[in-house]
Amino acid sequence: QERNTISLKSALALKPYRSALIISFITAWVLFGMSRSILPLFMVEDLKSTASFLGIGFTIASVVQGILLLKAGSLSDKKGRKFSALIGSSLVTVSVAILLFTYQPWMFLLSMAISGIGAAFLSTTPSAIVGDVMKGKGGQVIALFQMSGDAGAMVAPLILGTIADHYGFRPAFLTSAVLMSVAVLVATKL
């Protein structure tokens, strides 16, 4: 029995779906691509931090995100996708902006805590938008959404690594902050 699905063309014609793709790409760029490639190098090379301190920062982000995931999902349902996307993208933008001015290791911990809050919203809201668009129908629409995030996580280390090699870590963070600001702008249009 063939399942009734929404076509990729039909989904791409919907502004909320396109917004979810953009937000997913940018979120993965920052939370996976940047955070798992140049951020550890910055902490060790520039701030002379230890691997265990870096682990503490990433643990803080993960724990905060985990604690807030259900609440963020609930707020996305109650207050709307736009509200949650704005909260999440704004907080992650702030967390990246903090890295631009990080000269002490404790500032990294602050950035990671804020990132965890924002990530809780960005882990739930784009997926909820896709669910709204699909109305229970799956297939290629979900695959493309997943691929958008994967693409952000894949290209960020290459681009940000090149920027960091030629201009330094802070310009690479600035690039990510500007890109995350685009996610904020996209969220305002939901």
Coordinates of N, CA and C in Angstrom, one line a residue:
Q1 N 0.9 -1.2 0.0 CA 0.0 0.0 0.0 C 0.9 1.2 0.0
E2 N 0.7 2.1 -1.0 CA 1.5 3.3 -1.1 C 1.0 4.4 -0.1
R3 N 1.9 4.9 0.6 CA 1.6 5.9 1.6 C 1.4 7.3 1.0
N4 N 0.4 8.0 1.5 CA 0.2 9.4 1.0 C 1.2 10.3 1.6
T5 N 2.1 10.8 0.7 CA 3.2 11.7 1.2 C 3.1 13.1 0.5
I6 N 3.7 14.1 1.1 CA 3.8 15.4 0.5 C 5.0 15.4 -0.4
S7 N 4.9 15.9 -1.6 CA 6.1 15.9 -2.5 C 7.1 17.0 -2.0
L8 N 8.3 16.7 -2.4 CA 9.4 17.6 -2.1 C 9.1 19.0 -2.7
K9 N 8.6 19.0 -4.0 CA 8.3 20.3 -4.6 C 7.2 21.0 -3.9
S10 N 6.2 20.3 -3.4 CA 5.1 21.0 -2.6 C 5.7 21.5 -1.3
A11 N 6.5 20.8 -0.6 CA 7.1 21.2 0.6 C 8.0 22.5 0.4
L12 N 8.8 22.5 -0.7 CA 9.7 23.6 -0.9 C 8.9 24.8 -1.3
A13 N 7.7 24.7 -1.7 CA 6.8 25.8 -2.1 C 6.3 26.5 -0.8
L14 N 6.5 25.9 0.3 CA 6.0 26.4 1.6 C 7.1 27.1 2.3
K15 N 6.8 28.4 2.6 CA 7.8 29.3 3.3 C 8.2 28.7 4.7
P16 N 7.4 28.2 5.5 CA 7.8 27.6 6.8 C 8.8 26.4 6.6
Y17 N 8.6 25.6 5.6 CA 9.5 24.5 5.3 C 10.9 25.1 4.9
R18 N 10.9 26.0 4.0 CA 12.2 26.6 3.6 C 12.9 27.3 4.8
S19 N 12.1 27.9 5.6 CA 12.7 28.5 6.8 C 13.3 27.5 7.7
A20 N 12.6 26.3 7.9 CA 13.2 25.3 8.7 C 14.5 24.7 8.1
L21 N 14.6 24.6 6.8 CA 15.8 24.2 6.2 C 17.0 25.1 6.5
I22 N 16.7 26.4 6.3 CA 17.7 27.4 6.6 C 18.2 27.4 8.0
I23 N 17.2 27.4 8.9 CA 17.5 27.4 10.4 C 18.3 26.1 10.7
S24 N 17.9 25.0 10.2 CA 18.6 23.7 10.4 C 20.0 23.8 10.0
F25 N 20.3 24.3 8.7 CA 21.6 24.4 8.2 C 22.5 25.2 9.1
I26 N 22.0 26.4 9.4 CA 22.8 27.4 10.2 C 23.0 26.8 11.7
T27 N 22.0 26.2 12.2 CA 22.1 25.7 13.6 C 23.2 24.6 13.6
A28 N 23.2 23.7 12.6 CA 24.2 22.6 12.6 C 25.6 23.2 12.3
W29 N 25.6 24.3 11.5 CA 26.9 24.9 11.2 C 27.5 25.3 12.5
V30 N 26.7 26.0 13.4 CA 27.3 26.5 14.7 C 27.5 25.4 15.7
L31 N 26.4 24.7 16.0 CA 26.4 23.7 17.1 C 27.2 22.5 16.8
F32 N 27.4 22.1 15.6 CA 28.3 20.9 15.3 C 29.5 21.3 14.5
G33 N 29.4 22.1 13.4 CA 30.5 22.4 12.6 C 31.5 23.3 13.3
M34 N 31.1 24.4 13.9 CA 32.0 25.3 14.5 C 32.4 24.8 15.9
S35 N 31.4 24.3 16.7 CA 31.7 23.9 18.0 C 32.6 22.7 18.1
R36 N 32.6 21.8 17.1 CA 33.4 20.6 17.2 C 34.7 20.7 16.3
S37 N 34.9 21.8 15.7 CA 36.1 21.9 14.9 C 37.0 23.1 15.4
I38 N 36.7 24.3 15.2 CA 37.6 25.4 15.5 C 37.5 25.8 17.0
L39 N 36.4 25.6 17.6 CA 36.2 26.0 19.0 C 37.2 25.3 19.9
P40 N 37.4 24.0 19.8 CA 38.4 23.3 20.7 C 39.8 23.8 20.4
L41 N 40.1 24.1 19.1 CA 41.4 24.6 18.8 C 41.7 26.0 19.4
F42 N 40.6 26.8 19.3 CA 40.7 28.2 19.9 C 41.0 28.1 21.4
M43 N 40.2 27.2 22.1 CA 40.4 27.1 23.5 C 41.8 26.6 23.9
V44 N 42.3 25.7 23.2 CA 43.6 25.1 23.5 C 44.8 26.0 23.0
E45 N 44.7 26.5 21.8 CA 45.8 27.3 21.2 C 45.8 28.7 21.7
D46 N 44.6 29.4 21.7 CA 44.6 30.8 22.1 C 44.5 31.0 23.6
L47 N 43.6 30.2 24.2 CA 43.3 30.5 25.7 C 44.2 29.5 26.6
K48 N 44.9 28.6 25.9 CA 45.8 27.7 26.7 C 45.0 26.9 27.7
S49 N 43.8 26.5 27.3 CA 42.9 25.8 28.2 C 43.2 24.3 28.0
T50 N 42.7 23.5 28.9 CA 42.9 22.0 28.9 C 41.8 21.3 28.2
A51 N 42.0 20.1 27.8 CA 41.0 19.3 27.2 C 39.9 19.0 28.2
S52 N 40.2 18.8 29.5 CA 39.2 18.6 30.5 C 38.3 19.8 30.7
F53 N 38.9 21.0 30.6 CA 38.1 22.2 30.8 C 37.1 22.3 29.6
L54 N 37.6 22.0 28.4 CA 36.7 22.0 27.2 C 35.6 21.0 27.4
G55 N 35.9 19.9 27.9 CA 34.9 18.9 28.2 C 33.8 19.4 29.2
I56 N 34.3 20.1 30.2 CA 33.3 20.7 31.1 C 32.4 21.7 30.4
G57 N 32.9 22.5 29.5 CA 32.1 23.4 28.8 C 31.0 22.7 27.9
F58 N 31.5 21.7 27.2 CA 30.5 21.0 26.3 C 29.5 20.2 27.1
T59 N 29.9 19.7 28.3 CA 29.0 19.0 29.2 C 27.9 20.0 29.7
I60 N 28.4 21.2 30.1 CA 27.4 22.2 30.5 C 26.4 22.5 29.4
A61 N 26.8 22.7 28.2 CA 25.9 22.9 27.1 C 24.9 21.8 26.9
S62 N 25.4 20.5 27.0 CA 24.6 19.4 26.8 C 23.6 19.2 27.9
V63 N 24.0 19.4 29.1 CA 23.1 19.2 30.3 C 22.0 20.3 30.3
V64 N 22.4 21.5 30.0 CA 21.4 22.6 30.0 C 20.4 22.3 28.8
Q65 N 20.9 21.9 27.7 CA 20.0 21.6 26.6 C 19.1 20.4 27.0
G66 N 19.6 19.4 27.5 CA 18.8 18.2 27.9 C 17.7 18.6 28.9
I67 N 18.1 19.4 29.9 CA 17.1 19.8 30.9 C 16.0 20.6 30.3
L68 N 16.3 21.4 29.3 CA 15.3 22.3 28.7 C 14.6 21.8 27.5
L69 N 14.9 20.7 27.0 CA 14.3 20.2 25.7 C 12.8 20.1 25.8
L70 N 12.3 19.4 26.8 CA 10.8 19.3 26.9 C 10.1 20.6 27.1
K71 N 10.7 21.5 27.9 CA 10.1 22.8 28.1 C 10.1 23.6 26.8
A72 N 11.2 23.5 26.1 CA 11.3 24.2 24.8 C 10.3 23.7 23.8
G73 N 10.1 22.4 23.7 CA 9.1 21.8 22.8 C 7.7 22.2 23.2
S74 N 7.5 22.3 24.5 CA 6.1 22.7 25.0 C 5.9 24.2 24.6
L75 N 6.9 25.0 24.8 CA 6.7 26.4 24.5 C 6.5 26.6 23.0
S76 N 7.2 25.8 22.2 CA 7.0 25.8 20.7 C 5.6 25.5 20.4
D77 N 4.9 24.6 21.1 CA 3.5 24.3 20.8 C 2.6 25.4 21.4
K78 N 2.9 25.9 22.5 CA 2.0 26.9 23.2 C 2.2 28.3 22.6
K79 N 3.4 28.7 22.4 CA 3.6 30.1 22.0 C 3.9 30.3 20.6
G80 N 4.1 29.2 19.9 CA 4.3 29.2 18.4 C 5.7 29.0 18.0
R81 N 5.9 28.6 16.8 CA 7.2 28.2 16.2 C 8.1 29.5 16.1
K82 N 7.4 30.6 15.7 CA 8.2 31.8 15.5 C 8.8 32.2 16.9
F83 N 8.1 32.2 17.9 CA 8.6 32.6 19.3 C 9.8 31.7 19.6
S84 N 9.6 30.4 19.5 CA 10.7 29.5 19.9 C 11.9 29.6 18.9
A85 N 11.7 29.8 17.7 CA 12.8 29.9 16.7 C 13.6 31.2 17.0
L86 N 12.8 32.3 17.4 CA 13.5 33.5 17.7 C 14.3 33.4 19.0
I87 N 13.7 32.8 20.0 CA 14.5 32.6 21.3 C 15.7 31.8 21.0
G88 N 15.6 30.6 20.4 CA 16.7 29.8 20.1 C 17.8 30.4 19.3
S89 N 17.4 31.0 18.2 CA 18.5 31.6 17.3 C 19.1 32.8 17.9
S90 N 18.3 33.6 18.6 CA 18.9 34.7 19.3 C 19.9 34.3 20.4
L91 N 19.6 33.3 21.2 CA 20.5 32.9 22.2 C 21.8 32.3 21.7
V92 N 21.6 31.5 20.6 CA 22.8 30.9 20.0 C 23.7 32.0 19.4
T93 N 23.1 33.0 18.8 CA 23.8 34.2 18.3 C 24.6 34.8 19.4
V94 N 24.0 35.1 20.5 CA 24.6 35.7 21.7 C 25.8 34.8 22.1
S95 N 25.6 33.5 22.2 CA 26.6 32.6 22.6 C 27.9 32.7 21.7
V96 N 27.6 32.8 20.4 CA 28.8 32.9 19.5 C 29.4 34.3 19.6
A97 N 28.6 35.3 19.8 CA 29.1 36.6 19.9 C 30.0 36.7 21.2
I98 N 29.7 36.0 22.2 CA 30.5 36.0 23.4 C 31.9 35.5 23.1
L99 N 32.0 34.5 22.2 CA 33.3 33.9 21.8 C 34.2 35.0 21.2
L100 N 33.6 35.9 20.5 CA 34.4 37.0 19.9 C 35.2 37.8 20.9
F101 N 34.6 37.8 22.1 CA 35.2 38.6 23.2 C 35.8 37.8 24.3
T102 N 36.0 36.5 24.1 CA 36.5 35.6 25.1 C 38.0 35.6 25.1
Y103 N 38.4 36.1 26.3 CA 39.9 36.2 26.6 C 40.2 35.4 27.8
Q104 N 39.2 35.0 28.5 CA 39.3 34.2 29.8 C 38.5 32.9 29.6
P105 N 39.0 31.8 30.1 CA 38.3 30.5 29.9 C 36.9 30.5 30.5
W106 N 36.6 31.2 31.5 CA 35.3 31.2 32.1 C 34.2 31.8 31.2
M107 N 34.7 32.6 30.3 CA 33.7 33.2 29.3 C 33.2 32.1 28.3
F108 N 34.1 31.1 28.1 CA 33.7 30.0 27.3 C 32.5 29.2 28.0
L109 N 32.6 29.1 29.3 CA 31.6 28.4 30.0 C 30.3 29.1 29.9
L110 N 30.3 30.4 30.0 CA 29.1 31.3 29.9 C 28.5 31.1 28.5
S111 N 29.4 31.1 27.5 CA 28.9 30.9 26.1 C 28.2 29.5 25.9
M112 N 28.8 28.5 26.5 CA 28.3 27.2 26.4 C 26.9 27.0 27.1
A113 N 26.8 27.7 28.3 CA 25.5 27.6 29.0 C 24.4 28.3 28.2
I114 N 24.7 29.5 27.6 CA 23.7 30.2 26.8 C 23.4 29.4 25.5
S115 N 24.5 28.8 24.9 CA 24.3 27.9 23.8 C 23.4 26.7 24.1
G116 N 23.5 26.2 25.2 CA 22.6 25.0 25.6 C 21.2 25.4 25.7
I117 N 20.9 26.6 26.2 CA 19.5 27.1 26.3 C 19.0 27.3 24.8
G118 N 19.7 28.0 24.0 CA 19.3 28.2 22.6 C 19.2 26.9 21.9
A119 N 20.1 26.0 22.1 CA 20.0 24.7 21.4 C 18.8 23.9 21.7
A120 N 18.3 24.0 22.9 CA 17.1 23.3 23.3 C 15.9 23.7 22.4
F121 N 15.9 25.0 22.1 CA 14.8 25.5 21.3 C 15.0 25.2 19.8
L122 N 16.3 25.2 19.4 CA 16.6 24.9 18.0 C 16.7 23.4 17.7
S123 N 16.7 22.6 18.7 CA 16.6 21.1 18.5 C 15.1 20.7 18.3
T124 N 14.2 21.5 18.8 CA 12.8 21.1 18.7 C 12.0 21.9 17.7
T125 N 12.2 23.1 17.6 CA 11.3 24.0 16.7 C 11.4 23.7 15.2
P126 N 12.6 23.7 14.6 CA 12.6 23.4 13.2 C 12.0 22.0 12.8
S127 N 12.2 21.0 13.7 CA 11.5 19.7 13.5 C 10.0 19.8 13.6
A128 N 9.6 20.6 14.5 CA 8.1 20.9 14.7 C 7.5 21.6 13.5
I129 N 8.3 22.5 12.9 CA 7.8 23.2 11.7 C 7.7 22.2 10.6
V130 N 8.7 21.3 10.4 CA 8.6 20.3 9.4 C 7.4 19.4 9.6
G131 N 7.1 19.0 10.9 CA 6.0 18.2 11.2 C 4.7 18.9 10.9
D132 N 4.6 20.2 11.1 CA 3.4 21.0 10.8 C 3.2 21.0 9.3
V133 N 4.2 21.2 8.5 CA 4.1 21.2 7.1 C 3.7 19.8 6.5
M134 N 4.3 18.8 7.1 CA 4.0 17.4 6.6 C 2.7 16.9 7.0
K135 N 2.1 17.3 8.1 CA 0.8 16.8 8.5 C 0.8 15.3 8.6
G136 N 1.9 14.7 9.1 CA 2.0 13.2 9.3 C 2.4 12.5 8.1
K137 N 2.8 13.2 7.1 CA 3.3 12.6 5.8 C 4.8 12.7 5.8
G138 N 5.5 11.6 5.4 CA 7.0 11.7 5.5 C 7.7 11.6 4.1
G139 N 8.8 10.9 4.1 CA 9.5 10.7 2.9 C 10.6 11.6 2.6
Q140 N 10.7 12.1 1.4 CA 11.9 12.9 1.0 C 11.9 14.3 1.7
V141 N 10.7 14.7 2.2 CA 10.7 16.0 2.9 C 11.5 15.9 4.2
I142 N 11.4 14.8 4.9 CA 12.2 14.7 6.1 C 13.7 14.5 5.7
A143 N 13.9 13.7 4.7 CA 15.3 13.5 4.3 C 16.0 14.8 3.9
L144 N 15.4 15.7 3.2 CA 16.0 17.0 2.8 C 16.2 17.8 4.1
F145 N 15.2 17.8 5.0 CA 15.4 18.5 6.2 C 16.7 18.0 7.0
Q146 N 16.8 16.7 7.1 CA 18.0 16.2 7.8 C 19.2 16.5 7.0
M147 N 19.2 16.5 5.7 CA 20.4 16.8 4.9 C 20.8 18.2 5.1
S148 N 19.8 19.1 5.3 CA 20.2 20.5 5.5 C 21.1 20.7 6.7
G149 N 20.7 20.1 7.8 CA 21.5 20.1 9.0 C 22.9 19.4 8.8
D150 N 22.9 18.3 8.1 CA 24.1 17.6 7.8 C 25.1 18.4 7.0
A151 N 24.5 19.1 6.0 CA 25.3 20.0 5.2 C 26.0 21.1 6.0
G152 N 25.2 21.7 6.9 CA 25.8 22.8 7.7 C 27.0 22.2 8.6
A153 N 26.8 21.1 9.1 CA 27.8 20.4 10.0 C 29.0 20.0 9.1
M154 N 28.8 19.7 7.9 CA 29.9 19.3 7.0 C 30.8 20.4 6.5
V155 N 30.1 21.5 6.0 CA 30.9 22.6 5.3 C 31.5 23.6 6.3
A156 N 30.9 23.7 7.5 CA 31.4 24.7 8.5 C 32.8 24.4 8.8
P157 N 33.3 23.2 9.2 CA 34.7 23.0 9.5 C 35.6 23.4 8.4
L158 N 35.2 23.1 7.1 CA 36.1 23.5 6.0 C 36.2 25.0 5.8
I159 N 35.1 25.7 5.8 CA 35.1 27.1 5.6 C 35.7 27.8 6.8
L160 N 35.2 27.5 8.0 CA 35.7 28.1 9.2 C 37.2 27.8 9.5
G161 N 37.6 26.6 9.2 CA 39.0 26.2 9.3 C 39.9 27.1 8.4
T162 N 39.4 27.3 7.2 CA 40.2 28.2 6.2 C 40.2 29.6 6.7
I163 N 39.1 30.1 7.2 CA 39.1 31.5 7.8 C 40.1 31.6 9.0
A164 N 40.0 30.6 9.9 CA 40.9 30.6 11.1 C 42.3 30.5 10.7
D165 N 42.7 29.7 9.7 CA 44.0 29.6 9.2 C 44.6 30.9 8.7
H166 N 43.8 31.6 7.9 CA 44.2 32.8 7.2 C 44.0 34.1 8.0
Y167 N 43.0 34.1 8.9 CA 42.7 35.4 9.6 C 42.6 35.3 11.1
G168 N 42.5 34.1 11.6 CA 42.3 33.9 13.0 C 41.0 33.3 13.4
F169 N 40.9 32.9 14.7 CA 39.7 32.3 15.2 C 38.5 33.3 15.3
R170 N 38.8 34.5 15.8 CA 37.7 35.5 16.0 C 37.0 35.8 14.7
P171 N 37.7 36.0 13.6 CA 36.9 36.2 12.3 C 36.1 35.0 11.9
A172 N 36.5 33.8 12.3 CA 35.7 32.6 12.0 C 34.5 32.6 12.9
F173 N 34.6 33.1 14.2 CA 33.5 33.2 15.1 C 32.5 34.3 14.6
L174 N 33.1 35.4 14.1 CA 32.3 36.5 13.5 C 31.4 36.0 12.3
T175 N 32.1 35.2 11.5 CA 31.3 34.6 10.4 C 30.1 33.8 10.9
S176 N 30.4 33.0 11.9 CA 29.3 32.2 12.4 C 28.2 33.0 13.1
A177 N 28.6 34.1 13.8 CA 27.7 35.0 14.4 C 26.8 35.7 13.4
V178 N 27.4 36.1 12.3 CA 26.7 36.8 11.2 C 25.7 35.8 10.6
L179 N 26.2 34.5 10.4 CA 25.3 33.5 9.8 C 24.1 33.2 10.8
M180 N 24.4 33.1 12.0 CA 23.4 32.8 13.0 C 22.4 34.0 13.1
S181 N 22.8 35.2 12.8 CA 21.9 36.4 12.7 C 21.0 36.2 11.6
V182 N 21.4 35.6 10.5 CA 20.5 35.3 9.4 C 19.4 34.4 9.9
A183 N 19.7 33.4 10.7 CA 18.7 32.5 11.3 C 17.7 33.3 12.1
V184 N 18.2 34.3 12.8 CA 17.2 35.2 13.6 C 16.3 35.9 12.7
L185 N 16.9 36.4 11.6 CA 16.1 37.2 10.6 C 15.0 36.2 10.0
V186 N 15.4 35.0 9.6 CA 14.5 34.0 9.0 C 13.4 33.7 10.0
A187 N 13.8 33.6 11.3 CA 12.8 33.3 12.3 C 11.7 34.4 12.5
T188 N 12.2 35.7 12.3 CA 11.2 36.8 12.4 C 10.1 36.7 11.3
K189 N 10.4 36.0 10.2 CA 9.5 35.9 9.1 C 8.6 34.7 9.1
L190 N 8.7 33.9 10.2 CA 7.9 32.7 10.3 C 6.4 33.1 10.5

